[in-house]
XYZ file of C-alpha atoms in Angstrom:
491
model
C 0.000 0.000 0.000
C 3.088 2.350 0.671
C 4.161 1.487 -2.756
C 0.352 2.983 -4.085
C 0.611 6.307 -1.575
C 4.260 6.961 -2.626
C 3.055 6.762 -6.879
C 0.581 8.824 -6.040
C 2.813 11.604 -4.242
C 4.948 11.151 -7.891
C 2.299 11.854 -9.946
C 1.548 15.357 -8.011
C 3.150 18.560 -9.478
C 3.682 21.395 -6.871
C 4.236 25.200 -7.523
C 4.045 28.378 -5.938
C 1.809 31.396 -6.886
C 3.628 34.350 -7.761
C 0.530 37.095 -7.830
C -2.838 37.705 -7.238
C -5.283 40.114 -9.430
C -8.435 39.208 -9.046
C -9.221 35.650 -11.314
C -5.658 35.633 -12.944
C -2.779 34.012 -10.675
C 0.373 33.448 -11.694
C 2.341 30.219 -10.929
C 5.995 29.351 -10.640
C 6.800 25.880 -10.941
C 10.436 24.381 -10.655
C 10.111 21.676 -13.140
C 7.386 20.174 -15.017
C 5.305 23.161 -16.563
C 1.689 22.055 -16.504
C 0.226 22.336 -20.482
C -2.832 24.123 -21.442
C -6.001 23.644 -19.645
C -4.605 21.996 -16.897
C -5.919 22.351 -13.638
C -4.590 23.748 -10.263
C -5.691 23.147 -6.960
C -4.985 25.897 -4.268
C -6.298 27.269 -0.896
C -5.974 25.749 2.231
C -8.398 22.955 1.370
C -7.010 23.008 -2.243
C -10.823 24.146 -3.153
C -9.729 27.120 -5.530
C -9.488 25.315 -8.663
C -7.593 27.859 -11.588
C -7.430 26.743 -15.232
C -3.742 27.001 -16.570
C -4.393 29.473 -20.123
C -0.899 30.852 -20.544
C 2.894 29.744 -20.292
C 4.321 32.837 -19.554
C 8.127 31.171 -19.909
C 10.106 27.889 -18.683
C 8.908 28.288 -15.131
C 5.749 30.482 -15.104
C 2.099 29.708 -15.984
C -0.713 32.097 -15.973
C -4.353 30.588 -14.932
C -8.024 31.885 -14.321
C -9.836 30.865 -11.139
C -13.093 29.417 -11.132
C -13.723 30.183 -8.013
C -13.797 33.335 -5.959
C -10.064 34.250 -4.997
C -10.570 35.234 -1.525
C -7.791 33.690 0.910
C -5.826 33.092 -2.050
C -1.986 34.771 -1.260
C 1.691 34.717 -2.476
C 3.961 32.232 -1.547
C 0.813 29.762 -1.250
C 1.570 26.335 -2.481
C -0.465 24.900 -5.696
C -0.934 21.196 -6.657
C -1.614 19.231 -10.426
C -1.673 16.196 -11.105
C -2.057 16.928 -14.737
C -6.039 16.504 -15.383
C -8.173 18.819 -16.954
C -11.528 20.048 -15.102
C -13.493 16.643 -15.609
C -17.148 15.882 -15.351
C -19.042 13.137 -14.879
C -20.707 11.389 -17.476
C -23.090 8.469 -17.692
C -27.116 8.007 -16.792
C -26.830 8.278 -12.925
C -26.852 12.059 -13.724
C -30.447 11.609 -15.151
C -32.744 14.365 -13.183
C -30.092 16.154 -11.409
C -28.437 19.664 -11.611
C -24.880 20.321 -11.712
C -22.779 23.132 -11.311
C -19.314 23.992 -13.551
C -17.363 21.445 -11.736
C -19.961 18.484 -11.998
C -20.986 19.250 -8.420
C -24.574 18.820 -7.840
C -26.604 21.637 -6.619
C -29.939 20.679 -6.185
C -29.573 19.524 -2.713
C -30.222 16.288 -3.281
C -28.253 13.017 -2.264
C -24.778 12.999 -2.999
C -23.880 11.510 -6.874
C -22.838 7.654 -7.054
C -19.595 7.121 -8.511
C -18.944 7.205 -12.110
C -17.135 7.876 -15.055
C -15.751 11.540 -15.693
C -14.635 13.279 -18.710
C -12.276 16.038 -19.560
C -14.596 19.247 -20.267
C -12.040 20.090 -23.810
C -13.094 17.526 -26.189
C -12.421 18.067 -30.137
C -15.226 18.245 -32.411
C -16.545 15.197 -34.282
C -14.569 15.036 -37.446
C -15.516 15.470 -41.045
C -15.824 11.615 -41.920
C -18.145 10.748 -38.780
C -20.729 13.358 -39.550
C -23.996 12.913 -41.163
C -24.150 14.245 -44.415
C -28.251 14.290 -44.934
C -29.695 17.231 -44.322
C -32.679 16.100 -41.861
C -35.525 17.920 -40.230
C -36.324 18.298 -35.915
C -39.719 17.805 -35.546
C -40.960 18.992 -32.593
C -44.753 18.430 -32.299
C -45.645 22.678 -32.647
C -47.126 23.537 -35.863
C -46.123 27.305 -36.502
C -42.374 25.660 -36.020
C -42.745 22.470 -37.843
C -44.124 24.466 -40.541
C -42.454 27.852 -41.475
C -39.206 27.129 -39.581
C -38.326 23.635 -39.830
C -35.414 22.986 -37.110
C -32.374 21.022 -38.321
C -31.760 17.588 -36.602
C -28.074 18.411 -34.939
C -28.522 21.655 -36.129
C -28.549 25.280 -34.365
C -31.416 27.781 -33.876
C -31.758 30.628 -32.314
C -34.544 31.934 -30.076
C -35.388 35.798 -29.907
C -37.052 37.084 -27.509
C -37.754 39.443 -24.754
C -38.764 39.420 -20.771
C -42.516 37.547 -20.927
C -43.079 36.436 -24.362
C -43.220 32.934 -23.644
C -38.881 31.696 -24.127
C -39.080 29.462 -21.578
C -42.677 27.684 -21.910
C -41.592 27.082 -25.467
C -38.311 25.205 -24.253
C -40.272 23.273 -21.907
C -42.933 22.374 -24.624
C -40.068 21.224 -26.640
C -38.589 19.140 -23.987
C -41.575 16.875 -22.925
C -42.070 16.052 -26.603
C -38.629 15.245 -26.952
C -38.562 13.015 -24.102
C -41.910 11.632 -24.660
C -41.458 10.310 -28.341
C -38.119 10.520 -29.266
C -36.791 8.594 -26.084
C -34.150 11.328 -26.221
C -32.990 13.669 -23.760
C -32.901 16.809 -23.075
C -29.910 19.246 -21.737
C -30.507 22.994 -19.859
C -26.824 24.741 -19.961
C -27.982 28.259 -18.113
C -24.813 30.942 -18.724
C -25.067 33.626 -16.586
C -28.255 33.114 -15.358
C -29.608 34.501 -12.765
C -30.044 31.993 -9.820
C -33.867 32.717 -9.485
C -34.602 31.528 -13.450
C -32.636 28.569 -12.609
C -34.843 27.764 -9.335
C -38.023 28.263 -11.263
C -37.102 26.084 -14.367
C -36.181 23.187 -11.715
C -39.123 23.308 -10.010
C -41.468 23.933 -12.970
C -39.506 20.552 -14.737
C -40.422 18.872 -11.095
C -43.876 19.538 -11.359
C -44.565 19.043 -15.152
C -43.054 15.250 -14.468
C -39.667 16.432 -16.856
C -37.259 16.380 -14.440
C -36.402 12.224 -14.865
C -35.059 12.551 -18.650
C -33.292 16.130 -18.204
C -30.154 17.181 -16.962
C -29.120 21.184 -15.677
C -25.854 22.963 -15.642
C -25.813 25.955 -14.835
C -23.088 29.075 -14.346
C -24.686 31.549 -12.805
C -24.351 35.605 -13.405
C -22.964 35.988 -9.614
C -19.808 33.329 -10.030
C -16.502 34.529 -11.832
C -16.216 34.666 -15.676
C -13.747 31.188 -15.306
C -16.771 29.183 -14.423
C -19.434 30.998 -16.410
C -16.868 30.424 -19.738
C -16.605 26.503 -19.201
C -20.229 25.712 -18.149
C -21.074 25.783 -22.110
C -18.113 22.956 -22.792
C -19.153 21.003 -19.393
C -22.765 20.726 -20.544
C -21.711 19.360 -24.221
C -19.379 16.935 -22.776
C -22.514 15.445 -20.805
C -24.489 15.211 -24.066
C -21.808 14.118 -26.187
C -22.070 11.028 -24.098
C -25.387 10.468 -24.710
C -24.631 10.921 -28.622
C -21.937 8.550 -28.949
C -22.110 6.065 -26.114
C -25.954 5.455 -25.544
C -27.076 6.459 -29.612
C -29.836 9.110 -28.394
C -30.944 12.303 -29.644
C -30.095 14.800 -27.250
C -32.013 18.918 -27.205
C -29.356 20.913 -25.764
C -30.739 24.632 -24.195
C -28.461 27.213 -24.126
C -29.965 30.228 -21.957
C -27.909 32.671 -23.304
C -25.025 32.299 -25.867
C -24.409 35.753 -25.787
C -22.829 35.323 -22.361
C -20.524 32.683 -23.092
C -19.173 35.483 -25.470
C -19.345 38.162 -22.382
C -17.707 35.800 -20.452
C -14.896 35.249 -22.954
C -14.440 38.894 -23.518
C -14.131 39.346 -19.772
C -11.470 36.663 -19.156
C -9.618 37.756 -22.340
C -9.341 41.208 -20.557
C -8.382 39.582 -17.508
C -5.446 37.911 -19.419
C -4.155 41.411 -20.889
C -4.781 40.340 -24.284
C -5.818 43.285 -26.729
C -9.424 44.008 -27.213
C -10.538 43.849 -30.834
C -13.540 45.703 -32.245
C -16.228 47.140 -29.832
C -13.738 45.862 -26.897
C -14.324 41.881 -27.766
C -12.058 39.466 -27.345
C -9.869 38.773 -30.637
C -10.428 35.336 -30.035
C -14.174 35.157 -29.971
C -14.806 33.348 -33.511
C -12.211 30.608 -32.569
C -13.486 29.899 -29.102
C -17.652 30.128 -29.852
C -17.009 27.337 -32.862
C -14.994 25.109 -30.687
C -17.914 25.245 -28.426
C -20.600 25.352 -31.810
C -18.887 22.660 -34.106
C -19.227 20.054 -31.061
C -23.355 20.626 -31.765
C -23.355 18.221 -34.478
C -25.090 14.921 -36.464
C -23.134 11.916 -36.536
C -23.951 8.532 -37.341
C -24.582 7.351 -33.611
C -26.937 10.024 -33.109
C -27.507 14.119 -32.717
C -27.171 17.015 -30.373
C -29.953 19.556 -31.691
C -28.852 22.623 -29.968
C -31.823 25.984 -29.270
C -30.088 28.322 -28.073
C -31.607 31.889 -26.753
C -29.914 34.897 -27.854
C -29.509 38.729 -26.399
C -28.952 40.612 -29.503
C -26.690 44.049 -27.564
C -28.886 47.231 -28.093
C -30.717 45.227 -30.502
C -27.920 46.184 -32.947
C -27.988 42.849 -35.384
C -24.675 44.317 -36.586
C -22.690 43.728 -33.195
C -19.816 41.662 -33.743
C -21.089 38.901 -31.665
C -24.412 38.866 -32.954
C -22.592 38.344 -36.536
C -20.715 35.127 -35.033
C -23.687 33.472 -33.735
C -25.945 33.810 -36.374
C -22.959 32.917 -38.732
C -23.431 28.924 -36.713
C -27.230 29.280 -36.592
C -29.473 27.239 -38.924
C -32.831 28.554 -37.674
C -33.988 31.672 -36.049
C -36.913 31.681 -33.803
C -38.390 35.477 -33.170
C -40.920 35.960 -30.459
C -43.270 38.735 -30.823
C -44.969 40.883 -28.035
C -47.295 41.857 -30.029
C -48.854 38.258 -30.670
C -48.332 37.511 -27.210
C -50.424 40.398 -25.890
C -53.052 39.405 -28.531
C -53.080 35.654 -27.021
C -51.384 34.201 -29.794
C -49.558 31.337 -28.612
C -46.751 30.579 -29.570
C -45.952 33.979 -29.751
C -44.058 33.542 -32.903
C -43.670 36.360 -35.290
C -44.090 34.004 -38.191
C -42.657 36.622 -40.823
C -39.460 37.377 -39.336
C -38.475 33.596 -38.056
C -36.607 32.076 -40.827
C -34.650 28.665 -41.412
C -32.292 27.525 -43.532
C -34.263 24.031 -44.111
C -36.680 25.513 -45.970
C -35.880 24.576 -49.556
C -37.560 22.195 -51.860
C -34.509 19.850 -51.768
C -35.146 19.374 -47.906
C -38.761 19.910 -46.830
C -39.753 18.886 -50.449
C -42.404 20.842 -52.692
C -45.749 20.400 -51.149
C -44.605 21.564 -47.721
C -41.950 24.368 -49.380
C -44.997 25.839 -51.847
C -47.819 25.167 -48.728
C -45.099 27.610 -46.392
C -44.318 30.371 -49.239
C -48.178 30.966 -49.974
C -48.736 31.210 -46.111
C -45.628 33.787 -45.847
C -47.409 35.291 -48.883
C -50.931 35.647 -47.401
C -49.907 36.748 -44.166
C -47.192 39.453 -45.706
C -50.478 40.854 -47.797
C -52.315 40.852 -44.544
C -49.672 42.672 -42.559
C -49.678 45.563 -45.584
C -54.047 45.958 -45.167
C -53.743 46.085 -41.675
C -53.267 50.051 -41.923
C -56.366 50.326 -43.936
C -58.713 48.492 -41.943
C -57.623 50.642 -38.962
C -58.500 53.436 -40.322
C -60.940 52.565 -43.189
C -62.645 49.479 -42.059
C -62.696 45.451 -43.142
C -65.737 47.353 -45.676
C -63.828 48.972 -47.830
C -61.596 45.921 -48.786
C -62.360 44.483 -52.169
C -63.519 41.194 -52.441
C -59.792 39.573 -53.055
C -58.205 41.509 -50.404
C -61.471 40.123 -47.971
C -60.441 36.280 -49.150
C -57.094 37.085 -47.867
C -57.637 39.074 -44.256
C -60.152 36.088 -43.890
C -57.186 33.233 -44.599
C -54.654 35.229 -42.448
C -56.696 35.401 -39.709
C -58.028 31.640 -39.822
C -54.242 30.489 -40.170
C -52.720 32.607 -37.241
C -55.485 31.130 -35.271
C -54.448 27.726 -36.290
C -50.897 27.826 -35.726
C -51.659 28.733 -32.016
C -51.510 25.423 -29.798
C -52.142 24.261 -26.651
C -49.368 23.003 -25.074
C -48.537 20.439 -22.205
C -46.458 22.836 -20.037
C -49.464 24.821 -20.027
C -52.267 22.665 -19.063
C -53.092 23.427 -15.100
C -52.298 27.449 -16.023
C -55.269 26.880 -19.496
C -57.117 24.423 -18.404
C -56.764 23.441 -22.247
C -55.381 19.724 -22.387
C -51.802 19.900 -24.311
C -51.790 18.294 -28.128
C -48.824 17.428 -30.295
C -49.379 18.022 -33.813
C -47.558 15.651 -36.717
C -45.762 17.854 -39.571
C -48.733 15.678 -42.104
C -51.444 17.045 -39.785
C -50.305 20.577 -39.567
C -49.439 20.937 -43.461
C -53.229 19.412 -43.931
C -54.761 22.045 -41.793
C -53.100 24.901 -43.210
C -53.891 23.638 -47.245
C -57.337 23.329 -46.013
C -57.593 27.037 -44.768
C -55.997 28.219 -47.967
C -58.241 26.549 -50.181
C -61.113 28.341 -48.263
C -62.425 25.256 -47.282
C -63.818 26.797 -43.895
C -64.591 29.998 -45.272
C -68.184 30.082 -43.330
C -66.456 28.766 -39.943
C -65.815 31.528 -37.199
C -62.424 32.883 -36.826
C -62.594 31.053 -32.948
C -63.120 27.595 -33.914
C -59.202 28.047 -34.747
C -58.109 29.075 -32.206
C -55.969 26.594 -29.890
C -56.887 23.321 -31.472
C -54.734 20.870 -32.585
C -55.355 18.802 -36.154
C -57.730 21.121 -38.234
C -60.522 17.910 -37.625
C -60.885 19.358 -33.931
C -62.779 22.822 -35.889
C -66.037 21.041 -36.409
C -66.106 19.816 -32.917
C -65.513 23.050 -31.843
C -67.875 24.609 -33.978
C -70.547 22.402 -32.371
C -69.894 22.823 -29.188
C -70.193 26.955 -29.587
C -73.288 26.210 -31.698
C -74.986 24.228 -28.260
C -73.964 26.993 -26.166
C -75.608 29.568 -28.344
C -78.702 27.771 -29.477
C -81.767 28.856 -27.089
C -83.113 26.852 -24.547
C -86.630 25.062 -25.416
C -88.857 27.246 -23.005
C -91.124 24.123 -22.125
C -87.826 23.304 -20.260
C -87.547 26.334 -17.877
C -89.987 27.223 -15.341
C -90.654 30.737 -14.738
C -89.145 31.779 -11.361
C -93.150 32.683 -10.207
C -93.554 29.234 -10.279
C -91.293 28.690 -7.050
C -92.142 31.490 -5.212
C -94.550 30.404 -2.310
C -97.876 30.834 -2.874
């Protein structure tokens, strides 16, 4: 056993920090320079963990903490034994939340011992990737229709405070998990530690929680741990890809902050700014995160991932980089949402990269231009019948306010994540189904059929059930059937 303890002492690496300014340290090592991402221990219970990022020369490395540097001094002894910040892989971590070390923090029972993996993994290369061009369905018709997702592709959701970001991503992951036996992957950067509470206990309740997995690094920790969270999560679902063969929906809540985070580490490090004060390194280190989001043979990681566009300039260099990755974009519209449209898709400006005849095919390409078409005429009348009235319309321009409206009441949906808050049971809606319904409302099939029989239904079968059920409510009551109140009055 003294043989053991004494290999183990070998395989240790000691140095001594130099300096201390704020998340960069400095390390002096005699002998054995630790390489690139390699980790240090340090503190008095070794539990400041710093990432090695720079050899300054033959003795000197320069490192980021992950943690908060407090305690930290000169003089202070550091330990490696060469590993890379590892987390733990396999399907014991089903249900559970983790933090960037592969800690859990969700106060549950401690993890069981398992396999880890090193956080820096390369991407999967050329030869091993799928070269079909597939679509995500996900079960929501205004999606499935005008913005077909890629499978182990990237899309972007837009959206603001209350539009409805998060009860789409929750939608999304029960029908993954329910029909795709796949699972599904939150990685929250720089969230705030409220959103992160909520989401767990909203997964909890909606029965979620068993197929999912949370990371999250949250907007109060240091930029070290909010910069790796994004790598930590994909190493979790790259095990699911390639070891188990499932489909795996990564969330990213937001990308934009893995960029902030780089920028603020890069600053840290003394490197020059480039334009607007970003990193200069920013395209290199979001596609080593980005190209790891892919399609292989063994199975996909189909990545959604929300997006703060800076002062809503589309223009700002890191808006450029993700959208340059980005197969799909998603916008959410306040507007529809304060009109009870739900989804609260603005199905004009949303736009995917799927949607050619090659992919989707010609019914389903032609069905989605003439709906872009009819709602693009509608958005142009809207001005006159504001001020003019639906009256003064001519008879073709009538036809098509009247298809508009009837398909942006279809393409709402009830969803499952919704169900005790609506009362409306959830439905999932087939890509056939959906494309049925909306050829149906452009042929003017239900031109006599009240805009509200539309609204929040699933197939386009369900309006003629609705339509009879208003028609019962509305119909009068037979009077031989109702008393008059005289009648029970006492005599």
């Amino acid at each position: 056993m003294d043989g053991i303890a004494d290999q183990d002492k070998e395989t240790l690496n000691y140095g001594t920090i130099e300096s201390v300014r704020g998340s960069v340290v400095d390390v002096w090592f005699e002998n054995g320079l630790p390489s690139i991402y390699t980790l240090l221990h340090s503190g008095n219970d070794k539990e400041i963990a710093i990432e090695v990022l720079a050899q300054l020369d033959d003795h000197r490395v320069r490192g980021i903490a992950l943690n908060p540097t407090q305690g930290l001094a000169r003089g202070m002894k550091t330990e490696s034994n060469g590993k890379q910040l590892q987390v733990p892989v396999g399907k014991h971590i089903m249900g559970r939340m983790f933090d960037v070390f592969g800690n859990t923090i969700d106060h549950g029972h401690p993890l069981s011992e398992g396999e880890e993996r090193n956080i820096h993994q390369p991407p999967p290369a050329l030869d091993k990737r799928s070269t079909q061009s597939e679509v995500f369905e996900t079960g929501i018709k205004a999606i499935d229709v005008l913005v077909p997702l890629e499978r182990g592709g990237k899309a972007g959701l837009f959206g603001g405070a209350g539009v409805g970001k998060t009860v789409l991503l929750t939608e999304m992951i029960h029908n993954m998990v329910g029909h795709n036996n796949g699972v599904s992957m939150f990685c929250g950067i720089g969230e705030r530690c409220r959103e992160g509470n909520e989401l767990y206990t909203d997964m909890k309740e909606a029965g979620l929680l068993k197929n999912m997995v949370m990371l999250f690094g949250q907007m109060n920790e240091p930029p070290g741990a909010r910069f790796r969270v994004g790598h930590a999560a994909l190493t979790m679902a790259e095990y699911f890809r390639d070891d188990e063969h499932r489909d795996v929906l990564l969330l990213i809540d937001n990308i934009f902050r893995f960029i902030q985070a780089g920028m603020e580490v890069s600053g840290l490090m003394g490197q020059m700014p480039s334009r607007l004060g970003y990193q200069p390194t920013m395209g290199t280190e979001l596609s080593e995160l980005e190209e790891r989001i892919a399609n292989t043979a063994a199975g996909a990681i189909t990545s959604i991932q929300a997006v703060y566009v800076p002062a809503d300039d589309l223009t700002d260099p890191a808006a450029v980089h993700v959208f340059s990755h980005l197969s799909a974009s998603i916008v959410l519209s306040r507007e529809r949402a304060s009109e009870g449209l739900y989804p609260s898709i603005d199905l004009l400006q949303s736009n995917s990269k799927m949607a050619t005849p090659g992919i989707i095919g010609d019914r389903h390409y032609k069905l989605a231009q003439q709906i872009r078409q009819t709602l693009s005429k509608y958005e142009e009348l809207k001005d006159i019948i504001s001020m003019l009235g639906m009256e003064q319309l001519s008879a073709e321009d009538s036809n098509v306010v009247n298809r508009a409206r009837r398909l942006e009441r279809f393409l709402t949906q009830p969803f499952f994540a919704t169900e005790q808050f609506s009362g409306l049971k959830g439905t999932e809606v087939s890509l056939k189904d959906a494309l049925d319904g909306c050829e149906r409302i452009l042929a003017d099939e239900f031109k006599d059929v009240p805009e509200s029989a539309f609204y929040m239904i699933g197939t386009i079968d369900e309006v003629h059930k609705k339509t009879d059920n208003v028609n019962k409510k509305d119909s009068p009551t037979p009077v031989t059937s109702v008393k008059p109140e005289a009648d029970k009055l006492p005599v």
